[in-house]
Short mmCIF file of C-alpha atoms in Angstrom, two decimals:
data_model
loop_
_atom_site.label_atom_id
_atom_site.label_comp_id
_atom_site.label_asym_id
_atom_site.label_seq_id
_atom_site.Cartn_x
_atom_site.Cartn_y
_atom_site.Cartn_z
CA UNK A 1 98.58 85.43 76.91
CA UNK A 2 100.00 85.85 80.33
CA UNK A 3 97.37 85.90 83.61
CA UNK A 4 98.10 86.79 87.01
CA UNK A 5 96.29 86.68 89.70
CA UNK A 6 94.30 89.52 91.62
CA UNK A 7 95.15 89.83 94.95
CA UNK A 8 94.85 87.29 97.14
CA UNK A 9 92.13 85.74 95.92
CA UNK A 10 91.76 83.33 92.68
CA UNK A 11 90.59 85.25 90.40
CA UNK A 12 92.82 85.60 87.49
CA UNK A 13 92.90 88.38 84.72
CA UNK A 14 94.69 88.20 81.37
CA UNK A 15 97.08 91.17 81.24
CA UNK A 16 95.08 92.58 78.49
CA UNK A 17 91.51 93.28 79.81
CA UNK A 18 88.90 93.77 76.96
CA UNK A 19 87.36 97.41 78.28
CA UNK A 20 83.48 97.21 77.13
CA UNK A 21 82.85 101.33 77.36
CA UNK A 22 82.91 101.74 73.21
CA UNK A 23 80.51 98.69 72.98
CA UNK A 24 78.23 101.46 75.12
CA UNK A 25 78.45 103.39 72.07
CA UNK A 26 80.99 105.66 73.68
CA UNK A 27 81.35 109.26 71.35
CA UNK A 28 79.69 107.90 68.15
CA UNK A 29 77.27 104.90 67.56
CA UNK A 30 78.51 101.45 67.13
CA UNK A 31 76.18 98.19 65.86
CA UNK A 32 75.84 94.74 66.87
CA UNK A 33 78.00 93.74 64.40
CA UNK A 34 80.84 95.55 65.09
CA UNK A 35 80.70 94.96 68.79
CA UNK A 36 80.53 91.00 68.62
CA UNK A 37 83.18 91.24 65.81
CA UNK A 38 85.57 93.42 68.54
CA UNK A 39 84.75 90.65 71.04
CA UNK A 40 85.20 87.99 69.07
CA UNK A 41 88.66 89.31 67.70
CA UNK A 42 89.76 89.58 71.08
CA UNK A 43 89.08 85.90 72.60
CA UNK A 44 90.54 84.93 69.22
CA UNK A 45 93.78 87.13 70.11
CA UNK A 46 93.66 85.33 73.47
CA UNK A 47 91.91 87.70 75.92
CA UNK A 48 90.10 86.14 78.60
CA UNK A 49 89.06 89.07 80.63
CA UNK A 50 86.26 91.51 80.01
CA UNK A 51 85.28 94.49 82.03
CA UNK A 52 81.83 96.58 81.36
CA UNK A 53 79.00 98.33 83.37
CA UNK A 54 75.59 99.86 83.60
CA UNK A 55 76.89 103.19 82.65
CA UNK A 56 78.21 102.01 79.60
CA UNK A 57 75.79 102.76 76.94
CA UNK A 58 72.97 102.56 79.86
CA UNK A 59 73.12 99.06 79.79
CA UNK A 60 74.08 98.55 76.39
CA UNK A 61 77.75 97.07 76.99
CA UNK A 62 76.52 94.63 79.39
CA UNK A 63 74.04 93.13 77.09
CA UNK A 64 76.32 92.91 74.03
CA UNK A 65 78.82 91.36 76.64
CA UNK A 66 77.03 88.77 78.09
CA UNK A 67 75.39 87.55 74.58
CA UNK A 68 79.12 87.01 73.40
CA UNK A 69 80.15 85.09 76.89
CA UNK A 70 77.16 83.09 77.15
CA UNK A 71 78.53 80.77 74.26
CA UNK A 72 81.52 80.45 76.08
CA UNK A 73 82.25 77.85 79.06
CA UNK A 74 81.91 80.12 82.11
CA UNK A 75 85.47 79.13 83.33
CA UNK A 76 86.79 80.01 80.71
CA UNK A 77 86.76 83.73 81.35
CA UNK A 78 86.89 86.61 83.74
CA UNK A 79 84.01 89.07 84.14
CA UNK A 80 83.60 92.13 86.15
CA UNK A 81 81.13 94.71 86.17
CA UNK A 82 80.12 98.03 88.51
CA UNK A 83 77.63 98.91 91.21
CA UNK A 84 76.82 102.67 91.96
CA UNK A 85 74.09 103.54 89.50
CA UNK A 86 71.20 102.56 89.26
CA UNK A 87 69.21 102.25 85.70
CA UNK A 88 65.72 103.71 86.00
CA UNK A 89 63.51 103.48 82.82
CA UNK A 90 61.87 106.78 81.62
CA UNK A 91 60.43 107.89 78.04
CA UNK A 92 63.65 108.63 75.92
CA UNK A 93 61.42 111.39 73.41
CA UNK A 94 64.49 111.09 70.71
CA UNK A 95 67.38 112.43 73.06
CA UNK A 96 70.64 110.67 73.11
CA UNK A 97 72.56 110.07 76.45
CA UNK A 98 75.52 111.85 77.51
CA UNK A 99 78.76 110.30 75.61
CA UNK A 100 77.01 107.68 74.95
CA UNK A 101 75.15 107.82 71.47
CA UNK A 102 72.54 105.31 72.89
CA UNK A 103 68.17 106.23 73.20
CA UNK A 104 68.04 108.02 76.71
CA UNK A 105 65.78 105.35 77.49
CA UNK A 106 66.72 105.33 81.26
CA UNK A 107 68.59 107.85 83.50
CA UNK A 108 71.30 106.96 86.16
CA UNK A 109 70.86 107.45 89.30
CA UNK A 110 73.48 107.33 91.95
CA UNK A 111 73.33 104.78 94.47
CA UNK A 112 76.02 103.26 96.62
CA UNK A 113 73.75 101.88 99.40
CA UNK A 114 73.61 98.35 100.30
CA UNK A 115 69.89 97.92 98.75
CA UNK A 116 71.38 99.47 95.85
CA UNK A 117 74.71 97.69 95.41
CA UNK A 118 72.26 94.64 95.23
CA UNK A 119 69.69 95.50 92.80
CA UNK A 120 72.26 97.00 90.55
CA UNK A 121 73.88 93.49 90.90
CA UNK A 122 71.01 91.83 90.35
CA UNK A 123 69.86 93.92 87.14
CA UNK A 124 73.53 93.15 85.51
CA UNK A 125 73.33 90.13 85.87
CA UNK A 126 69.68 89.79 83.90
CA UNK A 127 71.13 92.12 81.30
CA UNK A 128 74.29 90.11 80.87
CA UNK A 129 71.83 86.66 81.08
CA UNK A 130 74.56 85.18 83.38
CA UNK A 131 74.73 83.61 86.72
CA UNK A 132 77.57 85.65 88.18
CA UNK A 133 80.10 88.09 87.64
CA UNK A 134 83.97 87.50 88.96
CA UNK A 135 85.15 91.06 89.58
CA UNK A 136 82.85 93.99 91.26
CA UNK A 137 83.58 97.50 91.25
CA UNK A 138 82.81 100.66 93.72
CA UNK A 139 82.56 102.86 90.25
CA UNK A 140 83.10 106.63 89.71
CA UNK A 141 82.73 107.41 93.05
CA UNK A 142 84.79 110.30 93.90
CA UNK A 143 82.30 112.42 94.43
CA UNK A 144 80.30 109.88 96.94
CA UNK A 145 82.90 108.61 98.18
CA UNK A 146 81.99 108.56 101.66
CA UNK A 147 78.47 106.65 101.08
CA UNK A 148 80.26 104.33 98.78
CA UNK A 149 83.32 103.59 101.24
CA UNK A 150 80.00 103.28 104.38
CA UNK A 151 77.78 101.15 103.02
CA UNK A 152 78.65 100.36 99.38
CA UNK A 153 81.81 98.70 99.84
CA UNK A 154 80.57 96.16 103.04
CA UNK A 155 77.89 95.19 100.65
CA UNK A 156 80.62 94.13 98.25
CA UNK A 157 82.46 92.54 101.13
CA UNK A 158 79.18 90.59 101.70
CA UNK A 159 78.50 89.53 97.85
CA UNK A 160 82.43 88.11 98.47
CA UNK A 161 81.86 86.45 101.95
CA UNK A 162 78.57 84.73 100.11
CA UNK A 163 80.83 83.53 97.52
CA UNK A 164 78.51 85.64 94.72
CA UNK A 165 82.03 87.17 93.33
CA UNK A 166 85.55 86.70 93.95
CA UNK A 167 87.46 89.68 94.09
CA UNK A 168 86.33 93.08 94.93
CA UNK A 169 87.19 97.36 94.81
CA UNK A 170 86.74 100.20 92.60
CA UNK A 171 86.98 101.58 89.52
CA UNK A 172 88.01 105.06 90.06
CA UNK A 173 90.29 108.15 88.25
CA UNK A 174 91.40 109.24 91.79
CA UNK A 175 94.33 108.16 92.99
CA UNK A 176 94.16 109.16 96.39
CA UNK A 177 90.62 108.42 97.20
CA UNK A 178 91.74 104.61 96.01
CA UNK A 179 94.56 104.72 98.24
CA UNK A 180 92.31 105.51 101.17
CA UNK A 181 90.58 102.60 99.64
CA UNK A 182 93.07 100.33 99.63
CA UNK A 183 94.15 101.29 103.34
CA UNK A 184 90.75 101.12 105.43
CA UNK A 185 89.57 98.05 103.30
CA UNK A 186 90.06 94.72 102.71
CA UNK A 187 89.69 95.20 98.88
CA UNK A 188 91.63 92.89 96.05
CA UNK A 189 91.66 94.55 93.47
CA UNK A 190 91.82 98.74 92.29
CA UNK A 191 90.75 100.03 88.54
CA UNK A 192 92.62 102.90 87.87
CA UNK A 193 91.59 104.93 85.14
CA UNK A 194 94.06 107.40 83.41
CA UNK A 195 96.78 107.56 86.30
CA UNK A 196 99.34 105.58 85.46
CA UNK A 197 100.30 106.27 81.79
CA UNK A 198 103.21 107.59 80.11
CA UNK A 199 101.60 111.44 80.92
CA UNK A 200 100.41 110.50 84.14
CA UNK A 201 101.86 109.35 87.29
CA UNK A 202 100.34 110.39 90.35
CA UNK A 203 99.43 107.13 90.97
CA UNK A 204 102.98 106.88 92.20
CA UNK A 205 102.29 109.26 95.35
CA UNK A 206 99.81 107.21 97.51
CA UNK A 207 98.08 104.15 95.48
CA UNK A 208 100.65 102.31 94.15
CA UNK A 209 102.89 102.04 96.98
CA UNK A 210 99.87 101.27 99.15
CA UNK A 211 98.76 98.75 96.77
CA UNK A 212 102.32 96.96 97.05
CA UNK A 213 102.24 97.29 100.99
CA UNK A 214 98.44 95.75 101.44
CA UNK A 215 99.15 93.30 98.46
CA UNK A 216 96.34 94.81 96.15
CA UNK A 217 96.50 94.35 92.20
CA UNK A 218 95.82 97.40 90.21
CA UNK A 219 94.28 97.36 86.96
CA UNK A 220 95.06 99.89 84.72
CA UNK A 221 92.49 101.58 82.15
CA UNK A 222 92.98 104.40 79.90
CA UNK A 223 96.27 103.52 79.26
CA UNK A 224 96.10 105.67 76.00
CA UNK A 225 94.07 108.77 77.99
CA UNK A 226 91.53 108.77 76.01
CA UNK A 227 93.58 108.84 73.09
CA UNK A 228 96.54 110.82 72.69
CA UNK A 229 98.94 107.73 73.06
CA UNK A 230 97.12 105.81 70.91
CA UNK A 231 99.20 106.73 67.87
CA UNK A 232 102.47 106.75 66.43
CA UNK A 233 102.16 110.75 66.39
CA UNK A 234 99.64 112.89 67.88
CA UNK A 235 96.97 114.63 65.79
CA UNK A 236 96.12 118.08 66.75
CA UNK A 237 92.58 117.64 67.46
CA UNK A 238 93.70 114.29 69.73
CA UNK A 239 91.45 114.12 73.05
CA UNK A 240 93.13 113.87 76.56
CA UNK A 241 91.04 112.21 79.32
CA UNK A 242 88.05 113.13 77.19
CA UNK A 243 88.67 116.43 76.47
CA UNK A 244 91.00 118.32 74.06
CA UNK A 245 94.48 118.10 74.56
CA UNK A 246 96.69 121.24 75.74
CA UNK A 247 99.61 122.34 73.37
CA UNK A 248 101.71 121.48 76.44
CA UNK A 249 100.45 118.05 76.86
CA UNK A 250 100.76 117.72 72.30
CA UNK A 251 104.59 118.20 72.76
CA UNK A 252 105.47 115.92 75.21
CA UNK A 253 103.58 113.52 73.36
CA UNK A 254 105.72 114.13 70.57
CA UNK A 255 108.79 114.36 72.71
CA UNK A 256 107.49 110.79 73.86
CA UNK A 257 107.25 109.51 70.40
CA UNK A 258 111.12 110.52 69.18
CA UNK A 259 112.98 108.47 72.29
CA UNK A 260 110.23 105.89 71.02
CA UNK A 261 111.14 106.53 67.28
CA UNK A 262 115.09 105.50 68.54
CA UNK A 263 114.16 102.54 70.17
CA UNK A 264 112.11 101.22 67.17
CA UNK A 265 108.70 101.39 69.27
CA UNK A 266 105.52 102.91 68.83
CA UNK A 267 104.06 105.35 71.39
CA UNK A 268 100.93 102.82 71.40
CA UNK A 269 103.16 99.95 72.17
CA UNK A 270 104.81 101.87 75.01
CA UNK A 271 101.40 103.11 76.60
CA UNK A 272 100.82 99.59 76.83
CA UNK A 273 103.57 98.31 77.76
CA UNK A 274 104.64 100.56 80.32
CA UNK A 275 102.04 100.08 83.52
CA UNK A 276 103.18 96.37 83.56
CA UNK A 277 106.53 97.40 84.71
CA UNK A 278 105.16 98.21 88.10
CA UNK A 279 104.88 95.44 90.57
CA UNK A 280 101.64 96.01 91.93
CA UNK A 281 99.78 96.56 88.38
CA UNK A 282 98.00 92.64 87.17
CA UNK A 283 97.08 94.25 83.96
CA UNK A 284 96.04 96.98 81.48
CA UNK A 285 92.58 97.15 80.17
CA UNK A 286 91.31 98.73 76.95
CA UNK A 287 88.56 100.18 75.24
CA UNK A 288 87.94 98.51 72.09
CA UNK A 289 85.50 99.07 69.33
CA UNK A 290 86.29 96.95 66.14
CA UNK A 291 87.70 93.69 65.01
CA UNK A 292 90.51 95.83 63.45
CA UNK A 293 91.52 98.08 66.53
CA UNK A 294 91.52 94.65 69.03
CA UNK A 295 93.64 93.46 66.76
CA UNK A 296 96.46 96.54 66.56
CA UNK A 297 96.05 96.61 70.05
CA UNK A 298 97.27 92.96 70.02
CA UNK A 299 99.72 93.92 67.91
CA UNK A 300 100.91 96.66 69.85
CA UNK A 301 100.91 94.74 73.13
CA UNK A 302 102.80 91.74 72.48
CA UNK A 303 105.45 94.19 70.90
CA UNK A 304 109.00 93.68 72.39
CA UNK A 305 110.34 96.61 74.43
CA UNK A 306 113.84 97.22 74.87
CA UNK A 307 115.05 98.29 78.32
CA UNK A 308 116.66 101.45 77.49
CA UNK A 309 113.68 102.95 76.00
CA UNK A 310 112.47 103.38 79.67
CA UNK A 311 116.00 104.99 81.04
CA UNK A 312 115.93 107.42 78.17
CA UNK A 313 112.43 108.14 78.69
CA UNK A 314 113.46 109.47 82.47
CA UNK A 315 116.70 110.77 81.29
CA UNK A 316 114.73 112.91 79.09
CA UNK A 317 113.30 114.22 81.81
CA UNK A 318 109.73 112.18 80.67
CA UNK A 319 109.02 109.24 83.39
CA UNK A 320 109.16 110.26 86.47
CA UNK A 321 112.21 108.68 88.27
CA UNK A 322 110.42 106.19 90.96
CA UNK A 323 109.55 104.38 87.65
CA UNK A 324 113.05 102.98 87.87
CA UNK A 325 112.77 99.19 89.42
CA UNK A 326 113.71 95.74 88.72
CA UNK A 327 112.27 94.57 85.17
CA UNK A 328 112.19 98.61 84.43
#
């Protein structure tokens, strides 16, 4: 599988990232099992890259990340993880947490200061049981973003400086805030979650052509928005950045999958396909919870794309037109 490199630095991602929010037991429950077999499918299918965080599972997706990547040489793979909450043990009493169907055994608590950048640095890397992490991300902080851009970011810049990780930014579903980001920072790299997909492309407006200007790589997540693009056809009960998808949103879906349909490609294969195009984007990451969805995603993303499926996808009126370009 292809790598490129993040930023200016030399840290180098696979273009599929392995996104560790299922192994957190995102919406339903997973096991140990399953979650090593997921991981394990993917390094076979030749990812290299693995993203995850304390808010995944509350912990849970680091551990069952790091117990996979400890039996693997160290340079042998790309890590990153998240900073902005804080894990803070309290008695669970049988509740589950939020989307996570994990024991409530600790609550989150927001912190973006430079005290808390490091502990939560400091507790991922006991829960992963590894000396360092490559990538660090600012995460979900839209709505603290001023404390995070303050003080959370120049303790990132610091953790970089030291040589603790190589490439730094945030992990964020805001393309504007990430564009401010990107242009008061010194920041490598820019997780973008949900905003440059084949329904989405805001990202278009500030971050991506301040990404290409400041030479920041962008790494897209929730290519599939939460699921809706993650199948030939639509269901009607499919879920749209986490939520139920509107009738409007199920019919350009479908409208999506017929120009696919005449091109011989699947609307999965396109979703994944289709941030690549853009200069500025390293790679696409993706939640994954089996053995047998890492490999269709495989599948799916070393599919061959035919040019014209993009042109008819904007002559239909379905990609926005500044997603014509060289390669496009």
């Amino acid at each position: 599988m292809r790598t490129r490199r993040l930023g200016r630095t030399a840290v180098e991602v696979t273009e599929l990232g392995f996104g560790g929010g299922p192994l957190g037991g995102l919406f339903a429950a997973l096991d140990d099992d399953t979650a090593a077999g997921a991981l394990a499918a993917a390094w076979d299918g030749g990812v290299r890259s693995f993203d995850t965080s304390p808010h995944y599972g509350l912990g849970q997706s680091e551990r069952r990340t790091g117990a996979f990547l400890r039996g693997k040489e160290r340079a042998a793979f790309t890590l990153s993880t998240k900073v902005g909450r804080l894990l803070v043990p309290q008695e669970a009493g049988g509740r589950t947490d939020e989307r996570f169907v994990v024991p409530a055994t600790h609550r989150r608590v927001w912190d973006f200061s430079r005290d808390g950048v490091l502990r939560s640095v400091e507790d991922s890397l006991a829960r992963l049981g590894l000396d360092r992490v490559d990538v660090l991300y600012l995460h979900d902080a839209e709505e603290h973003f001023e404390e995070a851009l303050r003080t959370g970011y120049p303790a990132l810049a610091e953790l970089r400086a030291q040589g603790v990780v190589g490439a730094i930014g945030a992990g964020m579903y805001h393309p504007g805030k990430l564009a401010r980001l990107v242009r008061e920072t010194d920041a490598d790299v820019v997780m973008l979650s949900g905003r440059y997909t084949l329904l989405d492309h805001s990202a278009l407006d500030e971050l991506l052509p301040a990404c290409t200007a400041r030479g920041v790589s962008v790494l897209a997540a929730s290519v599939f928005n939460s699921g809706l693009l993650a199948t030939d056809r639509p269901a009607e009960d499919a879920r749209y950045d986490y939520g139920p998808a509107t009738p409007v949103l199920l019919a350009r879906t479908h409208r999506i999958a017929d120009v696919c349909a005449a091109h011989g490609v699947t609307v999965p294969q396109a979703a994944l396909a289709f941030p690549l195009l853009h200069p500025a984007v390293a790679g696409v990451v993706v939640g994954m919870r089996s053995a047998d969805e890492v490999r269709r995603d495989l599948a799916a993303f070393g599919a061959d794309i035919p040019a014209g499926l993009w042109s008819d996808l904007r002559a239909a009126g379905l990609l926005d037109e500044r997603t014509a370009g060289p390669g496009v």
